[in-house]
mmCIF file with all atom_site columns, C-alpha atoms in Angstrom:
data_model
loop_
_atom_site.group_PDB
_atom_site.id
_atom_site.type_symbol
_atom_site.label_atom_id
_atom_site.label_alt_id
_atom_site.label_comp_id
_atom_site.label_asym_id
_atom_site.label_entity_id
_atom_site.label_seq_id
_atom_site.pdbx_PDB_ins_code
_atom_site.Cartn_x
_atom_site.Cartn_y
_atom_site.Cartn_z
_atom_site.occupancy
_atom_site.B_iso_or_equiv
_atom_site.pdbx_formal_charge
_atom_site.auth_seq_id
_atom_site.auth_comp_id
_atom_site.auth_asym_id
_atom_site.auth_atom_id
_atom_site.pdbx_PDB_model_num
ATOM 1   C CA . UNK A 1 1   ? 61.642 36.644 -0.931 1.00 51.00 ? 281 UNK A CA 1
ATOM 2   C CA . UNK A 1 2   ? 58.144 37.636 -2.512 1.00 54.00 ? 282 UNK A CA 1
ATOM 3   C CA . UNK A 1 3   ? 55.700 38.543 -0.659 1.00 48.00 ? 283 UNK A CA 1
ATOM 4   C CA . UNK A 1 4   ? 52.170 36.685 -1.408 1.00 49.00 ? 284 UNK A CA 1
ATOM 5   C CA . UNK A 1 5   ? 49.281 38.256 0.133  1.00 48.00 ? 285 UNK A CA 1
ATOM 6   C CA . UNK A 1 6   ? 46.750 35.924 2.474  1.00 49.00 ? 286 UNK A CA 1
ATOM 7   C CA . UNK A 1 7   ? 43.493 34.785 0.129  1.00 48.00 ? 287 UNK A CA 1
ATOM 8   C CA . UNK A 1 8   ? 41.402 36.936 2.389  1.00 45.00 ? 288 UNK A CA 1
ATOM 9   C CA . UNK A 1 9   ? 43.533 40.413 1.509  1.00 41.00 ? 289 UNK A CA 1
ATOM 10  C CA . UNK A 1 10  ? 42.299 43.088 -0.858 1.00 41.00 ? 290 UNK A CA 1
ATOM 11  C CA . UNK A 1 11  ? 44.357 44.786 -3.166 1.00 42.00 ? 291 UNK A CA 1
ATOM 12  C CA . UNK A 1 12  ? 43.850 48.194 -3.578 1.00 42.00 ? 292 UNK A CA 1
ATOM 13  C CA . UNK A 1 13  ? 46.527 49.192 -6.088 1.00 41.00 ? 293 UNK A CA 1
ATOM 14  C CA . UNK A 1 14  ? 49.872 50.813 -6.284 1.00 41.00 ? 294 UNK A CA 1
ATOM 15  C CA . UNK A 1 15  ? 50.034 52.950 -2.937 1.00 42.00 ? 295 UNK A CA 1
ATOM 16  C CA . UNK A 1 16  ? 53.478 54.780 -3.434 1.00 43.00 ? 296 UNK A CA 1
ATOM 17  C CA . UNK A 1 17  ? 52.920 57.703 -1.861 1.00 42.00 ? 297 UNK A CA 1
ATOM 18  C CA . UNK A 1 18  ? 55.467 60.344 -2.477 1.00 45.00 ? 298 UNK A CA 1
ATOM 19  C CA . UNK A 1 19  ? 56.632 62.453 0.034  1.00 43.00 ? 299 UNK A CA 1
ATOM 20  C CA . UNK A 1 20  ? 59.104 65.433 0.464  1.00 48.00 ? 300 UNK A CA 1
ATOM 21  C CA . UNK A 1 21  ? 59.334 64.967 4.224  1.00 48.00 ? 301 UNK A CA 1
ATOM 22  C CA . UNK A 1 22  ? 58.341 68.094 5.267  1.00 60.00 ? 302 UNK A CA 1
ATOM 23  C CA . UNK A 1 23  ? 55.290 67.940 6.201  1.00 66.00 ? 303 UNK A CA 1
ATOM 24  C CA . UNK A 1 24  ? 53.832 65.067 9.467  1.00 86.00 ? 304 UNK A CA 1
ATOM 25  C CA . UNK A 1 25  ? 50.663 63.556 9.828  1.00 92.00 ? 305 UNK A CA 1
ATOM 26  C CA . UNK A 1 26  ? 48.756 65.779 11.741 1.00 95.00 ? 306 UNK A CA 1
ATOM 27  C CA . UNK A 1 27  ? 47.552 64.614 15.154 1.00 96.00 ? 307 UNK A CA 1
ATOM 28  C CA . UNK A 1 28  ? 45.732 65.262 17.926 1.00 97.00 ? 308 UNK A CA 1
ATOM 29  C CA . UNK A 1 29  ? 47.959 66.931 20.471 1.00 97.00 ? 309 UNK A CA 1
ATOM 30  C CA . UNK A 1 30  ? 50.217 68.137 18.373 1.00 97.00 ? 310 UNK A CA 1
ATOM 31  C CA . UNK A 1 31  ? 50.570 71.695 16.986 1.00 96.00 ? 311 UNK A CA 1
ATOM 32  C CA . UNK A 1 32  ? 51.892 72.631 13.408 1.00 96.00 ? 312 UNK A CA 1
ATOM 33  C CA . UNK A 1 33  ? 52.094 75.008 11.069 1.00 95.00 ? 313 UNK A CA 1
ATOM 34  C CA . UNK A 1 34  ? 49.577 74.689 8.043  1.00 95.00 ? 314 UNK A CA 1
ATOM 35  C CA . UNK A 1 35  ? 51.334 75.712 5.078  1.00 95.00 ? 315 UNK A CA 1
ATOM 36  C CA . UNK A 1 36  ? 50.395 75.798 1.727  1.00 94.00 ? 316 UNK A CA 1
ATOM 37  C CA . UNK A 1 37  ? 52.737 73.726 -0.132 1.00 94.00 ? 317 UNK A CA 1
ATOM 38  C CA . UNK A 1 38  ? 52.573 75.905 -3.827 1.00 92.00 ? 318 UNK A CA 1
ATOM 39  C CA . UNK A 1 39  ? 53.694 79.334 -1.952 1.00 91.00 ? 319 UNK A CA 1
ATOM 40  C CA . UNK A 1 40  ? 54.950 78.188 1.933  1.00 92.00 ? 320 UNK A CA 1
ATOM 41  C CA . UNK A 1 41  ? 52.675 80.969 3.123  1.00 91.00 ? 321 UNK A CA 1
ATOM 42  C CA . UNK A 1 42  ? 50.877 79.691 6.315  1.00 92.00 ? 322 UNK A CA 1
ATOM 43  C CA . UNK A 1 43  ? 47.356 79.785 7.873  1.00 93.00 ? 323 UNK A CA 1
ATOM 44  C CA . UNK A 1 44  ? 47.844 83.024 10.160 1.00 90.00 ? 324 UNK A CA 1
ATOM 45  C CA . UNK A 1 45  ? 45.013 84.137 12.891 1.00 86.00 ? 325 UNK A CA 1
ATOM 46  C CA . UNK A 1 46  ? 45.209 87.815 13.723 1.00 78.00 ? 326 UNK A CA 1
ATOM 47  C CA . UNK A 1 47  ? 42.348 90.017 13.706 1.00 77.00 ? 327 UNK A CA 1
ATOM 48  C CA . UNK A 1 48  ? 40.803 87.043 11.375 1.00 74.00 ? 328 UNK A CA 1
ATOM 49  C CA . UNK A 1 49  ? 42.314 84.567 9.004  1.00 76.00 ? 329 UNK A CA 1
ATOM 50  C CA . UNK A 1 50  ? 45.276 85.086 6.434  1.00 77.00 ? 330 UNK A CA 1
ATOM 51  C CA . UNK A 1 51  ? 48.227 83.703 4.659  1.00 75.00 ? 331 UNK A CA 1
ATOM 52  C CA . UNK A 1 52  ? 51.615 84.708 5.674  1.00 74.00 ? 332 UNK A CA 1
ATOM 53  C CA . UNK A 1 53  ? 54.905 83.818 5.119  1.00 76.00 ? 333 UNK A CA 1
ATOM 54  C CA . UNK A 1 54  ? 55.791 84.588 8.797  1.00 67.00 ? 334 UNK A CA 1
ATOM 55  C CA . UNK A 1 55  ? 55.587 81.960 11.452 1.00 67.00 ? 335 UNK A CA 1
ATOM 56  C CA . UNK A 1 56  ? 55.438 83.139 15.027 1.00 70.00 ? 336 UNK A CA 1
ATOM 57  C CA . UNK A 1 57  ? 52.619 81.834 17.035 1.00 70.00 ? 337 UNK A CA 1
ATOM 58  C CA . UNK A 1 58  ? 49.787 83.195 15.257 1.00 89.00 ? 338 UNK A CA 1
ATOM 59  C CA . UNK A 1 59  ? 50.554 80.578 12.576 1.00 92.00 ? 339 UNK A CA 1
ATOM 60  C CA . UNK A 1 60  ? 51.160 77.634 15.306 1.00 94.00 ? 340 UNK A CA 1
ATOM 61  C CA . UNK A 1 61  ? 47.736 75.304 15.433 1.00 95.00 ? 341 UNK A CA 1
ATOM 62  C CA . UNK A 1 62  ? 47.201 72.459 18.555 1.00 97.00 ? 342 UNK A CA 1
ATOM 63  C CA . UNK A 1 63  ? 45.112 69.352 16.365 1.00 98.00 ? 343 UNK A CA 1
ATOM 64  C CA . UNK A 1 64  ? 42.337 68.101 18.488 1.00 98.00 ? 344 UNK A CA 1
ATOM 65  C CA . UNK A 1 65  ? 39.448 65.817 18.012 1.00 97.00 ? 345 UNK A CA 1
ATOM 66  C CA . UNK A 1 66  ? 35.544 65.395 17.835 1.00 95.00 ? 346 UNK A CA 1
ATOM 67  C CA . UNK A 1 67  ? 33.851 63.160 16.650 1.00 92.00 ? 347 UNK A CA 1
ATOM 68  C CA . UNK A 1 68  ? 36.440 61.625 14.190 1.00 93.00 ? 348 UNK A CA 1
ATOM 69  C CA . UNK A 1 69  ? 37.228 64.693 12.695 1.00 96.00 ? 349 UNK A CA 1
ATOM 70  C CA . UNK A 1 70  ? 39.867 67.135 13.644 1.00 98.00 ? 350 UNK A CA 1
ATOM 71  C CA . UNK A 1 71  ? 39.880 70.743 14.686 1.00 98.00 ? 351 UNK A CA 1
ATOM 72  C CA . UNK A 1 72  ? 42.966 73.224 14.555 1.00 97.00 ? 352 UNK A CA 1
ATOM 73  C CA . UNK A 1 73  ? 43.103 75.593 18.100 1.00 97.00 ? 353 UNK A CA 1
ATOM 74  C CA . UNK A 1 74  ? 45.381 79.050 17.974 1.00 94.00 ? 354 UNK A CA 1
ATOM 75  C CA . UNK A 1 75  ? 46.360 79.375 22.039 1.00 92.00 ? 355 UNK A CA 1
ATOM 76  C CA . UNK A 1 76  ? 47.402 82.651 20.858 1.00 91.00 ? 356 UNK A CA 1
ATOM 77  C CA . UNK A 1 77  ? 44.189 84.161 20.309 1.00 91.00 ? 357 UNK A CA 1
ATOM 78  C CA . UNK A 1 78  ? 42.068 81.285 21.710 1.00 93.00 ? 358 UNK A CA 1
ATOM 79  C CA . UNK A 1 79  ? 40.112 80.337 19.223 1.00 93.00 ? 359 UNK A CA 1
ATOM 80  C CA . UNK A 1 80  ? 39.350 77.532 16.714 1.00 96.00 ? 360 UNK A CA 1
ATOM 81  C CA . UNK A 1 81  ? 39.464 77.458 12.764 1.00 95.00 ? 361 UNK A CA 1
ATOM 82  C CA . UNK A 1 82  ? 35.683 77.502 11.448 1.00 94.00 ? 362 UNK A CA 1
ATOM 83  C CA . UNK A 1 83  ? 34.512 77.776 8.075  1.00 93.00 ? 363 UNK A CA 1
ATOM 84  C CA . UNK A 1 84  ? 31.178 79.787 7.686  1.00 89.00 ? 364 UNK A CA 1
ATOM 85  C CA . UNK A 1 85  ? 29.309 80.339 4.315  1.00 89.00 ? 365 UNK A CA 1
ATOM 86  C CA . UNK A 1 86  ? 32.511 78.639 2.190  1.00 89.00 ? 366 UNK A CA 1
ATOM 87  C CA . UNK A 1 87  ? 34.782 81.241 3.935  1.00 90.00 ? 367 UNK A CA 1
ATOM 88  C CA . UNK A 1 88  ? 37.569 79.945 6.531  1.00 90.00 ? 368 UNK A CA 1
ATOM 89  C CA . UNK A 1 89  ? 37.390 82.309 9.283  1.00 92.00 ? 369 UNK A CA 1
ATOM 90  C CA . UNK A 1 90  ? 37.862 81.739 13.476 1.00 93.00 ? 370 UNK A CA 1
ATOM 91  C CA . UNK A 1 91  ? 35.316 80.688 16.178 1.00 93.00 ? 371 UNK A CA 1
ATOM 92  C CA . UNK A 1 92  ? 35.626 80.850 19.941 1.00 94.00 ? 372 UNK A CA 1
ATOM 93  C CA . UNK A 1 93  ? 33.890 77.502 20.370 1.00 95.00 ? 373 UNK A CA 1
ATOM 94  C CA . UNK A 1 94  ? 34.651 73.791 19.016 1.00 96.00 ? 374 UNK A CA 1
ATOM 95  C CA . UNK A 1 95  ? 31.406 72.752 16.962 1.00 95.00 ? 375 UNK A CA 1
ATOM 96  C CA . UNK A 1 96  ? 30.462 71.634 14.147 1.00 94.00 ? 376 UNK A CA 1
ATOM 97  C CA . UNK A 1 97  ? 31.843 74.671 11.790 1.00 94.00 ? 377 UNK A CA 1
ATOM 98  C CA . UNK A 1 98  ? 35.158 73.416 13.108 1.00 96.00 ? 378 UNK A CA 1
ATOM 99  C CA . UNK A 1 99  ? 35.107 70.054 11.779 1.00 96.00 ? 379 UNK A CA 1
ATOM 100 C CA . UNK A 1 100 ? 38.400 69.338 9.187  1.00 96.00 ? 380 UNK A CA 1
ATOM 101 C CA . UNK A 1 101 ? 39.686 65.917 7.984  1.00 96.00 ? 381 UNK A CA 1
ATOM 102 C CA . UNK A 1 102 ? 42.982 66.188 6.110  1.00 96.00 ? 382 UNK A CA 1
ATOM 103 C CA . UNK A 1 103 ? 43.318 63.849 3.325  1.00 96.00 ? 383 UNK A CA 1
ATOM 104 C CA . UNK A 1 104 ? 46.249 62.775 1.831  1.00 96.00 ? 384 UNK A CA 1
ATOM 105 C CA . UNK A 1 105 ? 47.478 63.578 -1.435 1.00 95.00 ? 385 UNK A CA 1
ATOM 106 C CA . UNK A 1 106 ? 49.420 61.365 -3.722 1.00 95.00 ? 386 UNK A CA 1
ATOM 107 C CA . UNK A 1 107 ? 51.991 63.314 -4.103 1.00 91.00 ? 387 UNK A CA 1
ATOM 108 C CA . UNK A 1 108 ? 52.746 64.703 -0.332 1.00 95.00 ? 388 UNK A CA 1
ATOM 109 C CA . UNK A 1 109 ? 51.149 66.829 1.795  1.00 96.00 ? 389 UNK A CA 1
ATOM 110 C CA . UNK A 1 110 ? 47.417 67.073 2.996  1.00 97.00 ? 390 UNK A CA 1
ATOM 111 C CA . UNK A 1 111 ? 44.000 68.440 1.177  1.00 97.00 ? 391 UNK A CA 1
ATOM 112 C CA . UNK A 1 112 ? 41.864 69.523 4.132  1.00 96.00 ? 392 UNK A CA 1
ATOM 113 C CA . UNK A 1 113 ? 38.499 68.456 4.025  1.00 96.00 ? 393 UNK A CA 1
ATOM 114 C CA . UNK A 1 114 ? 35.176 70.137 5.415  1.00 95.00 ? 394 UNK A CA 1
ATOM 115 C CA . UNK A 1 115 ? 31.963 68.728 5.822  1.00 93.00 ? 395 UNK A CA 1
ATOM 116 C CA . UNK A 1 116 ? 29.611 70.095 3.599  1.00 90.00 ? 396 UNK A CA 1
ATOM 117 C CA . UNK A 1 117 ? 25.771 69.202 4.159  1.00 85.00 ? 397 UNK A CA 1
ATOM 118 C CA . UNK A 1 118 ? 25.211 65.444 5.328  1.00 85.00 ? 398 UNK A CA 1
ATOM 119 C CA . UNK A 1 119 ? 26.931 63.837 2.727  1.00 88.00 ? 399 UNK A CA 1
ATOM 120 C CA . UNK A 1 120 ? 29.626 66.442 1.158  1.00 92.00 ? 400 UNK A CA 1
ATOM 121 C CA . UNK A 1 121 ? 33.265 67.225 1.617  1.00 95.00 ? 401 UNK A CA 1
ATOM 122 C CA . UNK A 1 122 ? 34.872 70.524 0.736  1.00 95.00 ? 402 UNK A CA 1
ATOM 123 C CA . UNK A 1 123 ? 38.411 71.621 -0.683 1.00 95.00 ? 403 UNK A CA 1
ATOM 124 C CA . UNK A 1 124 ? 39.606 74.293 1.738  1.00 95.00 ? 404 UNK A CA 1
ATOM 125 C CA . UNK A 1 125 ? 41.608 76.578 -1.263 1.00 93.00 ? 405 UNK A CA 1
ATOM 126 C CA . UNK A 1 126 ? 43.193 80.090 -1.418 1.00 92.00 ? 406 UNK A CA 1
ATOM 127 C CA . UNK A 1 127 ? 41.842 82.595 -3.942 1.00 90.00 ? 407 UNK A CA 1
ATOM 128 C CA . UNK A 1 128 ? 44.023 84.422 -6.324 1.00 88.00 ? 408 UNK A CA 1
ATOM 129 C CA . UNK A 1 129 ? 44.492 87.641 -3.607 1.00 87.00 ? 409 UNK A CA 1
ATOM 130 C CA . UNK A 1 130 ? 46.250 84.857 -1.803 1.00 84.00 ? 410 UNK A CA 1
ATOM 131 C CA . UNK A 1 131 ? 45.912 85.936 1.530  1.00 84.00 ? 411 UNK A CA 1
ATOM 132 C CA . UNK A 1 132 ? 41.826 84.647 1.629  1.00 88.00 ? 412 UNK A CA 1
ATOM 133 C CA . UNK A 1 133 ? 40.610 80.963 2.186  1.00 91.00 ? 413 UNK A CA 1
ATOM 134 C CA . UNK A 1 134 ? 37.625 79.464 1.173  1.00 93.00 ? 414 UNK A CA 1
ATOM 135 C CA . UNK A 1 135 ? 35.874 76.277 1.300  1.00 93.00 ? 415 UNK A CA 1
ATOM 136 C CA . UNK A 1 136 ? 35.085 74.686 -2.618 1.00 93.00 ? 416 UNK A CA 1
ATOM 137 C CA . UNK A 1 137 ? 34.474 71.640 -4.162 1.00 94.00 ? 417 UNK A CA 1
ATOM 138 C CA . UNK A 1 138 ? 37.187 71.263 -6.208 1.00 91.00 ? 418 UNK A CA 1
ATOM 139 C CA . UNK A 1 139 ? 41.061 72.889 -7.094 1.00 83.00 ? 419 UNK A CA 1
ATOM 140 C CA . UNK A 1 140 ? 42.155 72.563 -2.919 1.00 85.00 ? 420 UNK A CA 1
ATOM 141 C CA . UNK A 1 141 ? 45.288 73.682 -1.952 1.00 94.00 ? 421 UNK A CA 1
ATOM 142 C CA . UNK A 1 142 ? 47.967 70.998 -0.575 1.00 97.00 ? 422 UNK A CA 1
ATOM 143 C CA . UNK A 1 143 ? 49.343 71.820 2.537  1.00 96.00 ? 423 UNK A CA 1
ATOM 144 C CA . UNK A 1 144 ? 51.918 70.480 4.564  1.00 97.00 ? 424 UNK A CA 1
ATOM 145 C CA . UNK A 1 145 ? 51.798 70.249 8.530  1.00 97.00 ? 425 UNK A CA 1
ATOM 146 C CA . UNK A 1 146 ? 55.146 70.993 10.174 1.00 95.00 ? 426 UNK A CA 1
ATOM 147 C CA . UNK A 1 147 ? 54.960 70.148 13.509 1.00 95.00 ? 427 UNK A CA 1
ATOM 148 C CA . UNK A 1 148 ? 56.413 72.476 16.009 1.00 93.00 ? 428 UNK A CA 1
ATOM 149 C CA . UNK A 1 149 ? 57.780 72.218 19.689 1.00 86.00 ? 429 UNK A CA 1
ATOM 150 C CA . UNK A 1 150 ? 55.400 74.328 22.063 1.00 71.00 ? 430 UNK A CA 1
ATOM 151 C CA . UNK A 1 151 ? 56.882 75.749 25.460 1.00 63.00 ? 431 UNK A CA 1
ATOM 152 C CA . UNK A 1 152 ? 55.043 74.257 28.351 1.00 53.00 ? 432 UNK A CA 1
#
């Protein structure tokens, strides 16, 4: 049986989507690890942000929501991930530094998104030292969200 689309549809093109199924669709309520596809190191909060390749509960983020964007929470070391001057860093409050919006990529995983003045998203990407993130326009890394079980 073909399928014949309504006169009233849009296309918008092919949509096949690959994915490696290892990463979810982040969510609010869930937590995950945020790991950059290219090297599986992980966003890690102690004493500030890094990449690791660990992933004990430093590296575990609860997704919540404002506002129609998301925010990533450590319960570890109570705080939020923030991005301040193009540099990903932490905050201890949920405003408008904290705003992410993962987008996906055609070929699995996420690029997350900042806002960026009133009308401008940003790449969130990992310099060459590999351990420090920063906020660009272009050349993001794709990461994956593996969603973890939290003890209640």
């Amino acid at each position: 049986m073909a399928y014949t689309p309504r006169g009233d549809s849009i296309a918008i093109g092919d949509l096949n989507l690959q994915d490696n199924g290892s990463d979810e669709v982040p969510w609010p309520g869930n937590t995950y690890i945020i790991q950059d596809r290219r090297s599986k190191r992980s966003i890690y909060s102690y004493n500030g942000i890094s990449m690791t390749s660990g992933t004990g509960g430093y590296s575990h983020w609860l997704c919540v929501e404002s506002r129609g964007y998301f925010g990533f929470f450590n319960k570890e070391n109570n705080q939020y991930l923030s991005f301040q001057n193009d540099r990903i860093q932490m905050a201890s409050d949920f405003g408008s530094r904290e705003l992410f919006s993962p987008r996906r990529h055609p070929m699995g995983g996420y690029l997350l998104m900042v806002p960026h003045g009133s009308d401008t998203l940003k790449q969130v990407g990992i310099l060459c030292d590999e351990t420090t993130l920063v906020a660009r326009h272009h050349a993001g890394a794709i990461w994956d969200f593996i969603q973890v079980s939290e003890l209640r």
